[in-house]
């Protein structure tokens, strides 16, 4: 049997932060490669989520690429937390700077990916009818890439304009003078709501669960800070590499009750005024583990919210009923202040659920409100959504969606048994924290595995059952130590019918990095490397 011709050695699916980097790394390593992206531009999450005020809530220079000091030096982020247009410009710059665009095909969505047992290759079909054959398939399809719409009766009957934050059109949406509804108050909703309230005739916010929103504390990066960032490149890289969740924030050194009440108040004030995720990563060491410490912080935040929101009824609805950190906390700019505008109102869906969407608007037990625009800020099928929708079939024609019917099983959040030569860096079980930092390490690992297989003359790479079991057991065992509750979308529970399984990596970066280091040291012994039957036959 002749060895099989492939169109490319490596086919990457997804042109977001992870896919772009993976494409760069495999080309650099001397493989032939191509990238397929469903959007009409690169950026992935940062292409689709282009709603007003969409922005990073990790610091720009910690979320962006760190593999090239030249790139780091030449791109001056304008703000500590960059907005979507700047992020999209950056990713396009990276694509051009590293001459990747000629390998990228836009506007093509994968509908099926089939592994050939005999050939050891993947045949990937896209919705434009094209088939591509690749030795290795890398699904860099993202954690938050499949928008979720709740099954609200009549959703398609609405006569006005509807948008999902995760599928935002490239043409600007004109909210000026319009009656607007926003459903959902997660990270996306709370970024968007103040921007709409500034221009709309009226804005009605439909909230099911109030979140602990704290200030993002964004600001422009000053020229002095720009110079310091450049001077500190190596130490920034080192800190991000070694920190527990991939942030620069310095962890605190004591628990909440080691301080006096006065000291605690002053400390919380500092936290409230600190940037982004430092409220989680630099807060008292026991803030997520000791309910009493958590309560103190929540009480402080209630004081802040109460001081901002004038109307007592609205204020009461905005106070969450869960502990801080049980759900992914959003970061905001002017969010609570928005509810003081006479044109803005808040509907609590726990007391008045949506009954139906009609041609004219949204009906709850309180009656019908009419709208010109409805925005669904209702989140995503997190973690497994995209992988389960790609029509992936592995050895013996087994479907990934069936294999993961009870939740995913992975090694390092990168591979799973039964699906040789398939990698999914940035996938479920990989990260907890600043995603690109984890995904970058996973991409480097995948590239290392591919290079190793080439060196030993193998063309089929499959993770061992034992290695996958070890990693998945670690995830499932330590899921209960995570601060997130099972009602968080990190367990998939926002999507009805989805198995409730932890979809992050509870071991954080230390566990990911130590396991990767051990795997490399052991000569990638967690993988079974072989030659495909077609290749072996041709050697005879
Ligand atoms: P999230 O954080 O999943 O938020 C989705 C929001 O939509 C949240 O407020 C949900 O309420 C709400 N939702 C979901 N289903 C319904 C129904 N059926 N009725 C009413 N409201 C509903 O998604 P985001 O896009 O905001 O953020 C995703 C990530 O992007 C974020 O974590 C960052 O990583 C960036 P619920 O809380 O479920 O009661």
Coordinates of C-alpha atoms and ligand atoms in Angstrom, one line a residue:
X1 CA 0.0 0.0 0.0
X2 CA 1.3 3.5 -0.9
X3 CA 1.7 6.1 1.8
X4 CA -1.2 8.5 1.6
X5 CA -0.8 12.0 0.1
X6 CA -2.0 14.7 2.3
X7 CA -2.9 18.3 1.3
X8 CA -1.1 19.5 4.4
X9 CA 0.7 18.0 7.4
X10 CA -1.3 20.1 9.9
X11 CA -4.7 21.5 9.5
X12 CA -5.7 24.1 12.1
X13 CA -9.4 24.8 12.6
X14 CA -10.1 28.2 14.2
X15 CA -8.4 31.6 13.6
X16 CA -8.5 32.9 17.1
X17 CA -5.6 33.6 19.5
X18 CA -4.8 29.9 19.8
X19 CA -5.2 28.9 16.2
X20 CA -3.0 31.7 14.9
X21 CA -0.2 30.8 17.3
X22 CA -0.5 27.1 16.4
X23 CA -0.3 27.9 12.7
X24 CA 2.8 29.9 13.3
X25 CA 4.5 27.3 15.5
X26 CA 4.0 24.3 13.1
X27 CA 5.1 26.4 10.1
X28 CA 8.2 27.4 12.0
X29 CA 8.8 23.8 12.8
X30 CA 8.8 22.9 9.1
X31 CA 5.4 21.3 8.7
X32 CA 3.1 22.3 5.8
X33 CA 0.0 23.8 7.3
X34 CA -3.3 25.5 6.6
X35 CA -5.9 27.2 8.8
X36 CA -9.7 27.2 8.3
X37 CA -11.8 29.8 10.0
X38 CA -15.6 30.2 9.9
X39 CA -15.6 34.0 10.3
X40 CA -14.8 36.4 7.5
X41 CA -11.9 37.7 9.5
X42 CA -9.3 36.4 12.0
X43 CA -9.7 36.8 15.7
X44 CA -12.1 34.0 16.8
X45 CA -13.7 35.2 20.0
X46 CA -12.3 38.6 19.3
X47 CA -13.9 38.6 15.8
X48 CA -17.4 37.5 16.8
X49 CA -17.8 39.4 20.1
X50 CA -17.6 42.8 18.6
X51 CA -20.5 44.4 20.6
X52 CA -19.9 47.9 21.9
X53 CA -17.5 47.9 24.8
X54 CA -16.4 44.3 24.4
X55 CA -12.9 44.2 25.9
X56 CA -10.3 42.1 27.7
X57 CA -10.7 41.9 31.4
X58 CA -7.2 40.4 31.7
X59 CA -4.5 43.0 31.2
X60 CA -3.7 43.4 27.5
X61 CA 0.0 42.7 27.7
X62 CA -0.7 39.6 29.8
X63 CA -3.3 38.2 27.5
X64 CA -1.5 38.9 24.2
X65 CA 1.3 36.8 22.7
X66 CA 4.7 36.5 24.5
X67 CA 6.5 34.3 22.1
X68 CA 8.3 37.1 20.3
X69 CA 10.0 40.0 22.1
X70 CA 10.0 42.0 18.9
X71 CA 6.3 41.7 18.6
X72 CA 5.9 42.6 22.3
X73 CA 8.1 45.7 21.7
X74 CA 6.4 47.0 18.5
X75 CA 2.8 46.7 19.6
X76 CA 1.8 49.4 22.0
X77 CA -1.5 48.6 23.7
X78 CA -3.5 51.7 24.2
X79 CA -5.3 50.6 27.4
X80 CA -4.6 48.3 30.2
X81 CA -7.7 46.4 29.1
X82 CA -8.0 46.7 25.4
X83 CA -11.3 47.0 23.5
X84 CA -12.3 44.7 20.8
X85 CA -11.3 46.9 17.8
X86 CA -7.7 47.1 19.1
X87 CA -7.6 43.4 19.8
X88 CA -8.8 42.6 16.3
X89 CA -6.2 45.0 14.8
X90 CA -3.5 43.3 16.9
X91 CA -4.4 39.8 15.7
X92 CA -4.4 40.9 12.1
X93 CA -1.0 42.5 12.7
X94 CA 0.3 39.2 14.0
X95 CA -1.1 37.3 11.0
X96 CA 0.7 39.7 8.6
X97 CA 3.9 40.1 10.6
X98 CA 4.5 36.4 10.6
X99 CA 3.3 35.9 7.0
X100 CA 0.4 33.6 8.0
X101 CA -2.4 35.0 5.9
X102 CA -1.6 33.0 2.8
X103 CA -2.2 29.8 4.8
X104 CA -5.6 31.0 6.1
X105 CA -8.9 30.3 4.5
X106 CA -11.8 32.4 5.8
X107 CA -15.5 31.9 5.7
X108 CA -15.4 28.1 5.8
X109 CA -17.0 26.2 8.6
X110 CA -16.0 22.6 9.3
X111 CA -19.0 20.2 9.1
X112 CA -17.2 16.9 9.4
X113 CA -13.8 15.5 10.3
X114 CA -13.1 11.9 9.8
X115 CA -10.1 9.8 10.9
X116 CA -9.0 7.1 8.5
X117 CA -7.8 4.0 10.4
X118 CA -5.8 2.7 7.4
X119 CA -4.3 6.0 6.3
X120 CA -3.8 7.7 9.7
X121 CA -5.0 10.9 8.2
X122 CA -8.0 13.3 8.8
X123 CA -10.4 14.2 6.1
X124 CA -12.0 17.5 6.9
X125 CA -15.1 18.8 5.1
X126 CA -16.3 22.4 5.2
X127 CA -19.7 23.9 4.4
X128 CA -18.5 25.2 1.0
X129 CA -18.1 21.5 0.0
X130 CA -14.3 21.4 0.1
X131 CA -12.4 18.5 1.5
X132 CA -8.9 18.8 2.9
X133 CA -6.8 15.8 3.9
X134 CA -4.3 16.4 6.7
X135 CA -2.0 14.2 8.8
X136 CA -2.7 16.1 11.9
X137 CA -5.8 18.1 12.9
X138 CA -5.7 20.8 15.5
X139 CA -9.1 22.1 16.6
X140 CA -8.4 25.5 18.0
X141 CA -12.1 26.1 18.2
X142 CA -12.3 27.9 21.5
X143 CA -14.1 27.5 24.8
X144 CA -16.6 30.3 24.3
X145 CA -17.4 30.1 20.6
X146 CA -20.9 28.5 20.3
X147 CA -23.5 31.1 21.3
X148 CA -26.3 29.8 23.6
X149 CA -29.9 30.9 23.1
X150 CA -32.3 29.9 25.8
X151 CA -35.4 28.1 24.5
X152 CA -37.8 31.0 25.1
X153 CA -41.1 30.5 23.3
X154 CA -41.6 32.8 20.3
X155 CA -37.9 33.8 20.0
X156 CA -38.1 33.7 16.3
X157 CA -41.4 35.6 16.1
X158 CA -39.9 38.9 17.2
X159 CA -40.4 41.5 14.5
X160 CA -37.6 43.9 15.4
X161 CA -33.8 43.4 15.3
X162 CA -32.2 40.6 17.4
X163 CA -28.5 40.1 18.2
X164 CA -26.4 37.7 20.2
X165 CA -23.3 39.3 21.8
X166 CA -21.3 36.3 20.6
X167 CA -22.4 36.7 17.0
X168 CA -22.3 40.4 16.6
X169 CA -22.6 41.8 13.1
X170 CA -19.6 43.6 11.5
X171 CA -21.9 46.6 10.6
X172 CA -22.5 48.9 13.6
X173 CA -25.9 48.4 15.3
X174 CA -27.7 51.7 15.7
X175 CA -29.3 51.9 19.2
X176 CA -30.0 55.7 19.0
X177 CA -33.5 56.5 20.0
X178 CA -34.5 52.8 20.1
X179 CA -36.4 50.7 22.8
X180 CA -33.9 48.1 23.7
X181 CA -33.9 44.9 25.8
X182 CA -30.8 43.1 27.0
X183 CA -31.3 39.6 28.3
X184 CA -28.4 38.3 30.4
X185 CA -26.1 40.0 32.9
X186 CA -22.9 38.0 32.6
X187 CA -19.5 39.5 31.6
X188 CA -20.8 40.4 28.1
X189 CA -24.1 41.9 29.2
X190 CA -22.6 44.1 31.8
X191 CA -20.0 45.5 29.4
X192 CA -22.6 46.3 26.8
X193 CA -25.4 47.6 29.0
X194 CA -23.9 51.1 29.9
X195 CA -22.9 51.6 26.2
X196 CA -26.5 51.0 25.0
X197 CA -28.0 53.1 27.9
X198 CA -26.0 56.1 26.7
X199 CA -27.9 56.3 23.4
X200 CA -31.1 54.3 23.5
X201 CA -34.5 55.8 24.1
X202 CA -35.1 53.1 26.7
X203 CA -33.2 50.1 28.0
X204 CA -34.8 47.2 29.9
X205 CA -32.3 44.7 31.4
X206 CA -33.6 41.2 32.0
X207 CA -31.5 39.6 34.8
X208 CA -31.8 36.1 36.0
X209 CA -28.8 36.0 38.4
X210 CA -27.2 39.1 39.8
X211 CA -23.4 38.9 39.6
X212 CA -20.7 40.5 41.8
X213 CA -19.6 43.2 39.5
X214 CA -16.5 45.2 40.5
X215 CA -14.8 48.0 38.7
X216 CA -12.4 47.0 35.9
X217 CA -10.4 50.1 36.6
X218 CA -9.2 50.4 33.1
X219 CA -7.1 53.4 31.9
X220 CA -4.7 54.3 29.1
X221 CA -1.2 53.0 29.4
X222 CA 1.1 56.0 30.0
X223 CA 4.3 56.5 28.0
X224 CA 6.3 55.7 31.2
X225 CA 4.3 52.4 31.6
X226 CA 5.0 51.6 28.0
X227 CA 8.7 51.9 28.6
X228 CA 8.6 49.9 31.8
X229 CA 6.7 47.1 30.0
X230 CA 9.3 46.9 27.4
X231 CA 12.1 46.9 29.9
X232 CA 10.4 44.2 32.0
X233 CA 9.6 41.8 29.2
X234 CA 11.6 38.9 30.6
X235 CA 10.4 39.4 34.2
X236 CA 6.8 39.7 33.0
X237 CA 7.1 36.5 31.1
X238 CA 8.6 34.8 34.1
X239 CA 5.9 36.0 36.4
X240 CA 3.1 35.0 34.0
X241 CA 4.8 31.6 33.5
X242 CA 5.1 30.8 37.2
X243 CA 1.9 32.4 38.6
X244 CA -1.0 30.1 39.6
X245 CA -3.5 31.5 37.0
X246 CA -1.4 33.4 34.5
X247 CA -1.7 36.9 35.9
X248 CA 0.8 39.5 37.0
X249 CA -1.2 40.4 40.2
X250 CA 0.8 39.7 43.3
X251 CA -1.0 37.2 45.7
X252 CA -1.7 38.7 49.2
X253 CA 0.1 37.3 52.3
X254 CA -2.6 37.1 54.9
X255 CA -6.1 36.0 55.7
X256 CA -9.1 38.4 56.2
X257 CA -9.1 38.1 60.0
X258 CA -5.5 38.7 60.5
X259 CA -6.4 42.4 60.0
X260 CA -8.5 44.6 62.3
X261 CA -11.9 45.7 60.9
X262 CA -10.4 49.1 60.1
X263 CA -7.4 47.5 58.2
X264 CA -9.8 45.2 56.4
X265 CA -12.0 48.1 55.2
X266 CA -8.9 49.9 53.9
X267 CA -7.7 46.8 52.2
X268 CA -11.1 46.1 50.5
X269 CA -11.1 49.8 49.4
X270 CA -7.8 49.1 47.7
X271 CA -9.1 45.9 46.1
X272 CA -12.2 47.8 44.8
X273 CA -9.8 50.3 43.2
X274 CA -7.4 47.6 41.8
X275 CA -7.4 46.4 38.2
X276 CA -9.5 43.5 36.9
X277 CA -9.0 40.0 38.4
X278 CA -6.7 41.2 41.2
X279 CA -9.9 41.2 43.3
X280 CA -9.7 37.4 43.1
X281 CA -6.0 36.8 42.8
X282 CA -4.7 39.4 45.2
X283 CA -7.5 39.5 47.8
X284 CA -7.1 38.0 51.2
X285 CA -5.8 34.4 50.9
X286 CA -8.9 32.9 52.4
X287 CA -11.4 35.0 50.4
X288 CA -12.5 32.0 48.3
X289 CA -12.1 29.3 51.0
X290 CA -13.5 30.8 54.2
X291 CA -17.2 31.7 54.0
X292 CA -16.8 34.3 56.8
X293 CA -14.0 36.0 54.9
X294 CA -16.0 35.9 51.7
X295 CA -19.0 37.4 53.6
X296 CA -16.9 40.3 54.7
X297 CA -15.9 41.1 51.2
X298 CA -19.5 40.7 50.0
X299 CA -20.8 43.1 52.7
X300 CA -18.2 45.6 51.5
X301 CA -19.4 45.3 47.9
X302 CA -23.0 45.6 49.0
X303 CA -22.1 48.9 50.6
X304 CA -20.5 50.1 47.4
X305 CA -23.5 49.0 45.2
X306 CA -25.9 50.6 47.7
X307 CA -24.0 53.9 47.6
X308 CA -24.2 54.0 43.8
X309 CA -27.7 52.8 43.0
X310 CA -30.4 55.3 44.0
X311 CA -33.6 53.2 43.7
X312 CA -33.9 50.8 46.7
X313 CA -35.9 48.2 44.7
X314 CA -33.4 48.2 41.8
X315 CA -30.6 48.1 44.3
X316 CA -32.0 45.0 46.1
X317 CA -32.3 43.2 42.8
X318 CA -28.7 43.9 41.9
X319 CA -27.3 42.2 45.1
X320 CA -26.3 38.6 44.3
X321 CA -27.5 35.7 46.4
X322 CA -24.3 33.7 46.0
X323 CA -20.8 34.0 47.4
X324 CA -18.1 35.9 45.6
X325 CA -16.2 33.7 43.2
X326 CA -18.8 31.0 42.9
X327 CA -19.5 32.3 39.4
X328 CA -17.0 33.9 37.0
X329 CA -17.0 37.6 38.3
X330 CA -17.6 40.3 35.6
X331 CA -15.7 43.5 35.7
X332 CA -17.4 46.8 34.8
X333 CA -17.2 50.4 34.0
X334 CA -20.2 52.5 35.0
X335 CA -22.5 49.5 35.3
X336 CA -24.3 50.2 38.5
X337 CA -24.5 53.9 37.7
X338 CA -26.5 53.0 34.5
X339 CA -29.4 52.0 36.7
X340 CA -29.8 55.6 37.9
X341 CA -30.8 56.8 34.4
X342 CA -34.5 57.3 34.1
X343 CA -34.5 55.5 30.8
X344 CA -33.1 52.2 32.3
X345 CA -35.1 49.6 34.1
X346 CA -34.3 46.2 35.6
X347 CA -36.5 43.1 35.4
X348 CA -35.8 40.3 37.8
X349 CA -36.5 37.1 36.0
X350 CA -36.5 35.0 39.2
X351 CA -39.7 36.8 40.3
X352 CA -41.1 37.5 36.8
X353 CA -39.8 35.0 34.3
X354 CA -40.1 35.5 30.5
X355 CA -43.3 33.8 29.3
X356 CA -42.7 34.4 25.7
X357 CA -41.2 36.7 23.0
X358 CA -43.9 38.1 20.7
X359 CA -43.7 40.0 17.4
X360 CA -43.6 43.2 19.4
X361 CA -41.5 42.5 22.5
X362 CA -41.1 40.4 25.6
X363 CA -43.9 39.2 27.9
X364 CA -43.5 38.4 31.5
X365 CA -46.1 37.9 34.3
X366 CA -46.0 41.7 34.5
X367 CA -47.2 42.1 31.0
X368 CA -45.7 42.8 27.5
X369 CA -43.0 45.4 27.0
X370 CA -42.4 46.5 23.4
X371 CA -39.0 46.7 21.9
X372 CA -37.2 47.7 18.7
X373 CA -34.1 45.6 19.5
X374 CA -33.5 42.5 21.7
X375 CA -29.9 41.6 22.6
X376 CA -29.3 38.1 23.8
X377 CA -26.3 38.3 26.1
X378 CA -27.1 34.7 27.2
X379 CA -23.6 33.1 27.0
X380 CA -22.2 30.0 25.3
X381 CA -22.1 26.3 25.2
X382 CA -18.8 26.4 27.1
X383 CA -15.8 24.1 26.7
X384 CA -17.1 21.3 24.5
X385 CA -19.7 23.2 22.4
X386 CA -17.5 23.7 19.3
X387 CA -15.7 20.3 19.4
X388 CA -19.0 18.5 19.7
X389 CA -20.4 20.2 16.7
X390 CA -17.6 19.6 14.2
X391 CA -18.8 16.1 13.2
X392 CA -15.5 14.6 14.5
X393 CA -15.3 10.8 14.1
X394 CA -12.2 8.9 15.3
X395 CA -11.0 5.3 15.2
X396 CA -13.6 2.8 14.0
X397 CA -16.0 5.7 13.1
X398 CA -16.7 6.6 16.7
X399 CA -18.2 10.0 17.2
X400 CA -16.6 12.4 19.6
X401 CA -20.0 13.7 20.6
X402 CA -21.0 10.1 21.7
X403 CA -17.6 9.5 23.4
X404 CA -18.2 12.7 25.4
X405 CA -21.9 12.1 26.0
X406 CA -21.3 12.1 29.8
X407 CA -18.7 14.9 29.6
X408 CA -15.2 15.2 28.2
X409 CA -12.3 13.0 29.0
X410 CA -8.9 14.4 28.0
X411 CA -5.2 14.4 28.6
X412 CA -4.0 17.9 29.5
X413 CA -7.1 19.4 27.9
X414 CA -5.4 18.7 24.5
X415 CA -6.0 15.2 23.3
X416 CA -8.3 12.2 23.9
X417 CA -8.0 8.5 23.2
X418 CA -9.7 7.0 20.2
X419 CA -9.0 10.2 18.2
X420 CA -5.4 9.8 17.0
X421 CA -3.6 12.8 15.5
X422 CA -6.3 15.2 16.8
X423 CA -5.3 18.0 19.2
X424 CA -7.4 20.7 20.8
X425 CA -5.3 23.2 22.6
X426 CA -7.4 25.7 24.4
X427 CA -10.0 23.0 25.0
X428 CA -11.9 21.7 28.0
X429 CA -9.8 20.6 31.1
X430 CA -6.9 22.9 30.2
X431 CA -7.2 26.3 31.9
X432 CA -8.4 28.2 35.0
X433 CA -7.5 31.8 34.7
X434 CA -5.9 33.8 31.9
X435 CA -6.7 31.5 29.0
X436 CA -4.1 32.4 26.4
X437 CA -1.3 31.7 28.9
X438 CA -2.5 28.1 29.3
X439 CA -3.3 27.7 25.6
X440 CA 0.1 29.0 24.6
X441 CA 1.8 26.3 26.7
X442 CA -0.6 23.7 25.2
X443 CA 0.3 24.8 21.6
X444 CA 4.0 24.5 22.4
X445 CA 3.4 21.1 23.8
X446 CA 1.4 19.9 20.7
X447 CA 4.2 21.3 18.5
X448 CA 6.7 19.4 20.5
X449 CA 4.8 16.1 20.2
X450 CA 4.5 16.5 16.4
X451 CA 8.2 17.2 16.1
X452 CA 9.0 14.2 18.3
X453 CA 6.8 11.9 16.2
X454 CA 8.5 13.2 13.0
X455 CA 11.9 12.5 14.6
X456 CA 11.1 8.9 15.4
X457 CA 9.3 8.3 12.1
X458 CA 5.8 7.9 13.5
X459 CA 2.8 9.2 11.7
X460 CA 0.1 8.2 14.2
X461 CA 0.0 9.7 17.7
X462 CA -2.5 8.6 20.3
X463 CA -2.6 9.2 24.0
X464 CA -2.4 6.2 26.3
X465 CA -5.6 5.2 28.2
X466 CA -3.7 5.5 31.5
X467 CA -2.5 9.1 30.8
X468 CA -6.0 10.2 29.8
X469 CA -7.5 8.6 32.9
X470 CA -4.9 10.2 35.2
X471 CA -5.6 13.7 33.9
X472 CA -9.4 13.3 33.8
X473 CA -9.5 11.8 37.3
X474 CA -7.5 14.8 38.5
X475 CA -10.0 17.1 37.0
X476 CA -13.0 15.3 38.4
X477 CA -11.5 14.7 41.8
X478 CA -10.4 18.3 42.4
X479 CA -13.4 19.9 40.7
X480 CA -14.9 20.2 44.2
X481 CA -12.0 22.3 45.4
X482 CA -12.7 24.9 42.8
X483 CA -14.6 28.0 44.1
X484 CA -17.1 27.8 41.2
X485 CA -20.4 26.3 42.0
X486 CA -22.1 23.7 39.9
X487 CA -24.5 26.4 38.7
X488 CA -21.6 28.1 36.9
X489 CA -21.3 27.6 33.2
X490 CA -17.8 26.2 33.9
X491 CA -19.8 23.0 34.8
X492 CA -21.9 23.3 31.6
X493 CA -25.0 23.7 33.7
X494 CA -26.2 26.8 31.7
X495 CA -27.2 24.5 28.8
X496 CA -30.2 22.4 29.6
X497 CA -29.4 18.7 29.1
X498 CA -25.7 19.1 29.1
X499 CA -23.9 16.8 31.6
X500 CA -22.8 18.7 34.7
X501 CA -19.0 18.1 34.6
X502 CA -16.2 20.4 35.5
X503 CA -14.7 21.8 32.3
X504 CA -11.7 23.7 33.6
X505 CA -8.4 22.5 35.0
X506 CA -8.6 22.6 38.8
X507 CA -4.8 22.1 39.1
X508 CA -4.2 25.4 37.4
X509 CA -1.0 26.3 35.7
X510 CA 1.3 24.5 38.2
X511 CA -0.4 21.2 37.4
X512 CA -0.5 21.8 33.6
X513 CA 3.2 22.9 33.5
X514 CA 4.5 20.1 35.7
X515 CA 2.6 17.4 33.7
X516 CA 3.9 18.9 30.5
X517 CA 7.4 19.0 31.8
X518 CA 7.2 15.4 33.0
X519 CA 5.8 14.3 29.6
X520 CA 8.6 15.9 27.7
X521 CA 11.3 14.6 30.1
X522 CA 9.9 11.1 29.7
X523 CA 10.2 11.3 25.9
X524 CA 6.4 11.7 25.4
X525 CA 5.9 8.3 27.0
X526 CA 2.2 9.2 27.6
X527 CA 1.6 8.8 23.9
X528 CA 1.6 5.7 21.7
X529 CA 3.4 6.5 18.6
X530 CA 3.1 4.2 15.6
X531 CA 3.0 4.0 11.8
X532 CA -0.2 3.9 10.0
X533 CA -1.1 0.6 8.2
X534 CA -0.8 2.4 4.9
X535 CA 2.7 3.6 5.7
X536 CA 3.8 0.2 7.2
X537 CA 2.4 -1.6 4.1
X538 CA 4.4 0.6 1.8
X539 CA 7.6 -0.2 3.7
X540 CA 7.3 -3.9 3.0
Ligands
LIG1 P1 -22.4 34.2 30.7 O1 -21.4 34.7 31.7 O2 -22.7 32.8 30.6 O3 -23.8 35.0 31.0 C1 -25.0 34.7 30.3 C2 -26.1 35.4 30.9 O4 -27.3 35.1 30.3 C3 -26.3 35.2 32.4 O5 -26.7 36.3 33.0 C4 -27.4 34.1 32.4 O6 -28.1 34.1 33.6 C5 -28.2 34.7 31.3 N1 -29.1 33.6 30.8 C6 -28.8 32.4 30.3 N2 -29.9 31.7 30.0 C7 -30.9 32.5 30.4 C8 -32.3 32.3 30.3 N3 -32.9 31.2 29.9 N4 -33.1 33.3 30.7 C9 -32.6 34.5 31.2 N5 -31.2 34.7 31.3 C10 -30.4 33.7 30.8 O7 -22.0 34.7 29.2 P2 -21.3 36.0 28.8 O8 -21.3 36.1 27.3 O9 -21.8 37.2 29.5 O10 -19.8 35.8 29.3 C11 -19.1 34.7 28.8 C12 -17.7 34.8 29.1 O11 -17.1 35.7 28.1 C13 -17.2 35.4 30.3 O12 -17.2 34.6 31.4 C14 -15.8 35.9 30.0 O13 -14.9 34.8 30.0 C15 -16.0 36.4 28.7 P3 -27.7 33.0 34.7 O14 -26.4 33.6 35.3 O15 -27.4 31.7 34.0 O16 -28.8 32.9 35.7

